[in-house]
Coordinates of C-alpha atoms in Angstrom, one line a residue:
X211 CA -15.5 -26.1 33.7
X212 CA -15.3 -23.2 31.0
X213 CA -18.3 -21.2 31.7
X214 CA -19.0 -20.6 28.5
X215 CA -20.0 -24.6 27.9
X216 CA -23.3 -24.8 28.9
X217 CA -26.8 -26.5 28.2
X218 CA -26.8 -30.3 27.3
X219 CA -23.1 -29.6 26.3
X220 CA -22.3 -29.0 30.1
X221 CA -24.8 -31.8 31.4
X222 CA -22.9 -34.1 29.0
X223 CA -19.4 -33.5 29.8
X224 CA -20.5 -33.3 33.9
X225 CA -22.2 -36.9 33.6
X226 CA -19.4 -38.3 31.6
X227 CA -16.9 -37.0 34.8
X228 CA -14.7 -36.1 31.9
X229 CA -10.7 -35.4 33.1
X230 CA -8.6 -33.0 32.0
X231 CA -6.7 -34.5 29.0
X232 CA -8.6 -37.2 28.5
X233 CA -9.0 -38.7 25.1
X234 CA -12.7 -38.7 24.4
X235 CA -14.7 -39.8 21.2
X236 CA -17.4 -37.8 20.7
X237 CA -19.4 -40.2 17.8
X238 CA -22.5 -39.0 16.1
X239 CA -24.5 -40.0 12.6
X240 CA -25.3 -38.0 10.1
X241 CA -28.2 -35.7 11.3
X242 CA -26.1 -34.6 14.2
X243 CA -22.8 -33.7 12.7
X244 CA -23.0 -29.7 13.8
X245 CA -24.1 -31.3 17.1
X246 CA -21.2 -33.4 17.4
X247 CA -18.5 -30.3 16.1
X248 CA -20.3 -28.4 19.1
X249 CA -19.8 -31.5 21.4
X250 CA -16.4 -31.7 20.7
X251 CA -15.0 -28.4 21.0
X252 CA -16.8 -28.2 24.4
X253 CA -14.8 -31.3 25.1
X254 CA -11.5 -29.5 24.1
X255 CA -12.7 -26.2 26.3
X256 CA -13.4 -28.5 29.2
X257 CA -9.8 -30.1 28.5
X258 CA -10.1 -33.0 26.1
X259 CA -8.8 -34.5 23.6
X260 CA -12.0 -34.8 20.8
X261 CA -11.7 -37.4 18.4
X262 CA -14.8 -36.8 16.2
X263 CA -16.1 -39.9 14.6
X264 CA -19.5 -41.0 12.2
X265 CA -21.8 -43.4 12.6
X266 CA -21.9 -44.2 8.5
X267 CA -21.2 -47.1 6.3
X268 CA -22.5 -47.9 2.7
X269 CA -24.5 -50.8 3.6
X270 CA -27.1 -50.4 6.7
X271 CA -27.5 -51.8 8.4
X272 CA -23.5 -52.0 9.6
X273 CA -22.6 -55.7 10.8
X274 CA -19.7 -53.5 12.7
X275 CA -18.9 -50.5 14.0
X276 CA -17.1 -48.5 11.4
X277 CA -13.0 -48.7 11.7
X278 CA -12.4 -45.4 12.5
X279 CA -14.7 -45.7 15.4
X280 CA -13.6 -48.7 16.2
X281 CA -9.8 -47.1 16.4
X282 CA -11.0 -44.6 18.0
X283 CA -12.8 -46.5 20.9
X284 CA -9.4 -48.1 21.6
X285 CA -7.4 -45.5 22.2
X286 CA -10.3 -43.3 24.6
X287 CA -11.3 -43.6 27.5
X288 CA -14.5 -41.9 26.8
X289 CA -17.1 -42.1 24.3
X290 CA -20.1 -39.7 24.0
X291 CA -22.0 -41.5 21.2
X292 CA -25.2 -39.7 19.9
X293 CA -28.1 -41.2 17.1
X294 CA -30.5 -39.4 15.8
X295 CA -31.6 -42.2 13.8
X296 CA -30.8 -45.4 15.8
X297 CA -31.2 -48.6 13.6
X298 CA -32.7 -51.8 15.3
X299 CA -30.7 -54.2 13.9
X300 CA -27.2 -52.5 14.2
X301 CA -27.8 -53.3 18.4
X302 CA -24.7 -55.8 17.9
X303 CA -22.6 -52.9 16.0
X304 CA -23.4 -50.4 18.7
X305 CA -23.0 -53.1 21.5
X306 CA -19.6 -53.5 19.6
X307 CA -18.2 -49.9 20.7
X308 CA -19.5 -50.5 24.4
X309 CA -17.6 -53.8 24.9
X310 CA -14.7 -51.8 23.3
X311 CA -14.7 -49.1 25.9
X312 CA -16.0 -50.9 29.0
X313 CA -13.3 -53.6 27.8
X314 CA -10.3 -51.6 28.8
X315 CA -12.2 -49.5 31.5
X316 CA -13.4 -46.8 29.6
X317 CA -16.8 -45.3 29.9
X318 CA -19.5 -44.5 27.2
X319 CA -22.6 -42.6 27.2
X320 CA -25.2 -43.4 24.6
X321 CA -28.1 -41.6 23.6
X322 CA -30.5 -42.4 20.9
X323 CA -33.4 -40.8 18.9
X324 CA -31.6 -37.4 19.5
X325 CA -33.2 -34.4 17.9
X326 CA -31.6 -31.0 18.2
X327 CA -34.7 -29.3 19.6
X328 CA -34.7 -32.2 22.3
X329 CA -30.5 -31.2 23.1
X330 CA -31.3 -27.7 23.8
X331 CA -34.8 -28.2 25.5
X332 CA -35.4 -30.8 27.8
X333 CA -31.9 -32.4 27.5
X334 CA -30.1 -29.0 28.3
X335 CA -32.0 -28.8 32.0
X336 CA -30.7 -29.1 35.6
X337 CA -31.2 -33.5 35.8
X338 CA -31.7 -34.4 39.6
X339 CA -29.5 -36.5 41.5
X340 CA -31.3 -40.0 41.4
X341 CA -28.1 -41.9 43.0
X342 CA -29.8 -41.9 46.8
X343 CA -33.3 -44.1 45.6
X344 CA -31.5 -45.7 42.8
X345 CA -29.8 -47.1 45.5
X346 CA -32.5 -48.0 48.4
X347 CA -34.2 -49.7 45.2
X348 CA -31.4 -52.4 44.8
X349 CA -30.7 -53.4 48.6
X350 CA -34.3 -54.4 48.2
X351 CA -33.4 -56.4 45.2
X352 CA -30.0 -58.2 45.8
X353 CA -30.0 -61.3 46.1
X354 CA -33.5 -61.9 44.8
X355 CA -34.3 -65.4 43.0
X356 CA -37.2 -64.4 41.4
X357 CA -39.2 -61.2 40.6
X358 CA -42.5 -60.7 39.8
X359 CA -44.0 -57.7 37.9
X360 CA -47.4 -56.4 37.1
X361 CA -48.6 -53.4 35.2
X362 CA -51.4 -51.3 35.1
X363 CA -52.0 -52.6 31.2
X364 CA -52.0 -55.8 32.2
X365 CA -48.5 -56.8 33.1
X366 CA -47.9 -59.8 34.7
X367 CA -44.7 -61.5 34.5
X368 CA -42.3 -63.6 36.4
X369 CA -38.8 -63.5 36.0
X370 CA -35.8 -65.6 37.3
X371 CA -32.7 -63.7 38.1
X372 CA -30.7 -65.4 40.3
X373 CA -27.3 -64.3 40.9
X374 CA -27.6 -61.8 38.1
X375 CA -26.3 -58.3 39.1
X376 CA -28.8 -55.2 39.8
X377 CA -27.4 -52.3 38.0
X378 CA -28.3 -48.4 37.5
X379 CA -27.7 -45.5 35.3
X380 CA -28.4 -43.0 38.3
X381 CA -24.9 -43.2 39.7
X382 CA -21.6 -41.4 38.9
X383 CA -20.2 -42.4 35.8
X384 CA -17.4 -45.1 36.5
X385 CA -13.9 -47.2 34.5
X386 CA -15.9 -49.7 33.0
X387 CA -19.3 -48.6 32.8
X388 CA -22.0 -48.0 29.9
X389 CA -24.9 -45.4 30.5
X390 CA -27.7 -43.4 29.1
X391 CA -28.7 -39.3 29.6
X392 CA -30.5 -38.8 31.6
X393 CA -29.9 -41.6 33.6
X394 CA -32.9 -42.5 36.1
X395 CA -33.2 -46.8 36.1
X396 CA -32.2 -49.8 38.1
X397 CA -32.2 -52.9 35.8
X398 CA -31.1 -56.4 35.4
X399 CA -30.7 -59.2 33.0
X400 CA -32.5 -61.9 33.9
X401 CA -31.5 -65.6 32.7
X402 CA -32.5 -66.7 29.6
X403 CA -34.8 -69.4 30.2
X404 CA -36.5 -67.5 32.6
X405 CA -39.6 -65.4 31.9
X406 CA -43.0 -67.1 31.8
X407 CA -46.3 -64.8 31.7
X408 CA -47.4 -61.4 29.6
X409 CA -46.1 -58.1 28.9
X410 CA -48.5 -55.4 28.1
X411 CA -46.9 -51.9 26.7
X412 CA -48.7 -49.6 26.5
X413 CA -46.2 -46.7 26.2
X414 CA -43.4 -46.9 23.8
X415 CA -41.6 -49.6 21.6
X416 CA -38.4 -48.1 19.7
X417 CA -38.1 -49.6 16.1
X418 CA -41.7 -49.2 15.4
X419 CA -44.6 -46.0 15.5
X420 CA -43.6 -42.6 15.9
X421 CA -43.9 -41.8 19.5
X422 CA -46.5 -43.8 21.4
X423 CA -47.8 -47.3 20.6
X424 CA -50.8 -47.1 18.6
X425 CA -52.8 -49.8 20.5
X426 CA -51.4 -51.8 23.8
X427 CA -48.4 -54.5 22.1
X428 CA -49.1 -58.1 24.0
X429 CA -45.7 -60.2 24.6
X430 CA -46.4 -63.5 25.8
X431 CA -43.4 -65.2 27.2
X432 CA -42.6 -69.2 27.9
X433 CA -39.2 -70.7 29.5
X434 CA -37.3 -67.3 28.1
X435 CA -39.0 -67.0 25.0
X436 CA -41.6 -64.9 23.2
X437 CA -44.3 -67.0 21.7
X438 CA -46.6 -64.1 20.5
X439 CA -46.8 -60.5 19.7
X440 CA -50.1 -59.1 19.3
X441 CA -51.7 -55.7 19.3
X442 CA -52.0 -52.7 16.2
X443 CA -49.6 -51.6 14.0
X444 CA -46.3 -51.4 16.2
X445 CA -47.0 -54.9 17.3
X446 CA -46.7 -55.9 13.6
X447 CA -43.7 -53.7 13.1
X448 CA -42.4 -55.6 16.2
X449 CA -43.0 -58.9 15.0
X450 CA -41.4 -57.4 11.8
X451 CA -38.3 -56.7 12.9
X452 CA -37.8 -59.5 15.3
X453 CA -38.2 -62.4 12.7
X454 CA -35.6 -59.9 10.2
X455 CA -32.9 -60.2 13.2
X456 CA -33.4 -63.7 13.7
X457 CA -31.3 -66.0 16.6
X458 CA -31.7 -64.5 20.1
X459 CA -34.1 -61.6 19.2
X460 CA -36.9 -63.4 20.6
X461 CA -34.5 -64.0 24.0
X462 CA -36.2 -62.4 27.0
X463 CA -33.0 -59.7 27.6
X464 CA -33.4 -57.0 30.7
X465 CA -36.1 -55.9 33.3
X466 CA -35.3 -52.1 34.2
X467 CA -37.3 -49.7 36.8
X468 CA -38.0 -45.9 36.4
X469 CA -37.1 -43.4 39.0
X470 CA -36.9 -40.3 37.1
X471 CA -39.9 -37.9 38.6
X472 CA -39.6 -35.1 35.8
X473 CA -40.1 -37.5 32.8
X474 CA -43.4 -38.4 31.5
X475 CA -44.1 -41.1 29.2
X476 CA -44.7 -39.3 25.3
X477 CA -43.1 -42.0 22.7
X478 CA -39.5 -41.2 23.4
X479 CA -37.9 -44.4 24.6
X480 CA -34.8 -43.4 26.0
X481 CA -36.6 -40.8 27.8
X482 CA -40.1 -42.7 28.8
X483 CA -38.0 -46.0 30.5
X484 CA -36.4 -43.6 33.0
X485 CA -39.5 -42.0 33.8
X486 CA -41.1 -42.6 37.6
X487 CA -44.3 -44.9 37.3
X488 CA -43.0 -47.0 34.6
X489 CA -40.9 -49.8 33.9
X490 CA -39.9 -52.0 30.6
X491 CA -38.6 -55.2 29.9
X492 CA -36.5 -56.0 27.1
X493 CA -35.6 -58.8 24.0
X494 CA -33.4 -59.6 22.5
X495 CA -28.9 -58.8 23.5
X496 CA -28.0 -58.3 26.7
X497 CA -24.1 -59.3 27.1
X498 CA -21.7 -57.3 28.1
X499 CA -22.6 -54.1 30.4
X500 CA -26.3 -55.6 31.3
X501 CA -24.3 -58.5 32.6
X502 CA -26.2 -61.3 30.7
X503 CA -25.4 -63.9 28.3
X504 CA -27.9 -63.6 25.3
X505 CA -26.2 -62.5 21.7
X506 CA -28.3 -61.2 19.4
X507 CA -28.7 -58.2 16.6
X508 CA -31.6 -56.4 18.5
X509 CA -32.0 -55.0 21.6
X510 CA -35.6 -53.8 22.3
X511 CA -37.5 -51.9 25.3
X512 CA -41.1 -52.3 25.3
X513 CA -42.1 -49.8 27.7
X514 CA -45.1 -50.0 30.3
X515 CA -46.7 -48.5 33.1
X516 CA -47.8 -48.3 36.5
X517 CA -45.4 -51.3 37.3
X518 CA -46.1 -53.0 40.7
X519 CA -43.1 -55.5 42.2
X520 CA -43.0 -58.4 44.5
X521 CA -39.1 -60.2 45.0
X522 CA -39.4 -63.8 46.1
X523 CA -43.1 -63.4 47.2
X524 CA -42.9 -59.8 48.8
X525 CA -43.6 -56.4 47.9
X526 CA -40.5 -54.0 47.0
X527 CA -41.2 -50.8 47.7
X528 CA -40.8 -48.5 44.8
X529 CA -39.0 -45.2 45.9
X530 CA -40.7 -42.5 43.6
X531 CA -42.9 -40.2 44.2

């Protein structure tokens, strides 16, 4: 790589294991537009091909992705998409550009609620090589019927996910695959119908406060489905936004596990669910790359902590420090 790319430039084009000549869409909204001119002309140093692309339509939120991404998506075989100011109910728009990419073996990396003081602090530091527990986390876990998980809130929910694939974020960058930066989670889509019990966050929900919930937010889940959200102001905002997107939003979507040791939870969700000691469960779409079946306009982490596991009645050890 050129050595003068460095930072979160250098972190980004090393996790996206981009190729020489590789057509890459680099994709950004508005807030990050110098961002994504310095994104792409790393990508052309590093030698890519940079096709620079907005996030932008006249009526948000966007039903679908804009054309020129959509164009764009088709014709790379990466995509480096990064929101400052993420939307909750263009999930099926972004999810839109995934299938895209992943759909003729491209690769994306997605990162949301960027800031640029975030990009050249914490996002622009040496990220440690989660692949090894990532990976001692899921032989526990295949072939598991049915997991349940606790929280130090008050967690306590059981989930079926039967032959329902365990994915992560914490390995190399493959044809096909979506991921976060930093990566640093194991997680799975369990089936629709199957989450009974309650779910206590008491860290982070995207979509609603700035930064950390303002009072624990109280899920209570029956044959899939949420039947109540209850807590402060986020939990209103929650319940909000989850009536606004309507069919499937209230569809119990993904169960992922932290293993990132340098992350601690302070209201950022795409950093807080990859942090060590927590774990968050999602509503709302999970087809595609999370390897479920649930359509819907939202997608939403509601992040807790101090998860403890058990798969079909035993304890899985959790491999973080």
């Amino acid at each position: 790589m050129d050595d003068e790319i460095s930072g979160w430039r250098k972190n980004l084009i090393e996790a996206s294991r981009l190729e020489p000549g590789e057509r890459v869409l680099v994709m950004v909204d508005d807030p990050l537009v110098e961002q994504g001119s310095q994104l792409a002309d790393a990508v052309k140093q590093a030698g890519g091909q940079p096709r620079l692309e907005l996030w932008i339509g006249t009526n948000r939120p966007l039903q679908h992705a804009p054309p020129g991404v959509i164009e764009g998506a088709k014709e790379s075989t990466l995509c480096i998409f990064l929101a400052a100011e993420p939307i909750g109910d263009e999930a099926a728009a972004r999810f839109e550009v995934l299938e895209t990419m992943t759909g003729h073996g491209g690769r994306q990396i997605y990162m949301g609620l960027i800031t640029p003081e975030l990009l050249e602090g914490e996002l622009s530091l040496p990220q440690p090589d989660l692949s090894e527990p990532a990976r001692r986390l899921i032989e526990q876990l295949e072939g598991t019927k049915e997991v349940r998980i606790t929280g130090g809130a008050g967690t306590d929910l059981t989930l079926a996910v039967e032959g329902r694939p365990w994915l992560t974020d914490a390995k190399p960058l493959e044809p096909g695959d979506g991921s976060n930066f930093p990566g640093g989670e194991i997680f799975v889509a369990p089936l629709k119908d199957g989450a009974d019990g309650v779910l206590v966050a008491d860290l982070t929900i995207p979509y609603t406060v700035e930064g950390l919930v303002d009072e624990p937010v109280t899920l209570r889940f029956e044959g899939g489905r949420v039947t109540s959200i209850e807590g402060g102001r986020a939990a209103q905002m929650l319940r909000e936004l989850v009536a606004d997107a309507g069919t499937g939003a209230d569809v119990i979507a993904e169960l992922g596990i932290g293993l990132h040791p340098g992350l601690k939870p302070r209201g950022h969700v795409m950093l807080d669910e990859k942090a060590a000691h927590t774990a968050h469960v999602a509503i709302g779409r999970n087809t595609g790359a999370y390897g479920g079946d649930n359509e819907a306009d939202i997608h939403v982490d509601c992040v807790f902590s101090e998860p403890l596991v058990e798969a079909d009645g035993r304890p899985v050890d959790l491999p973080i420090p």
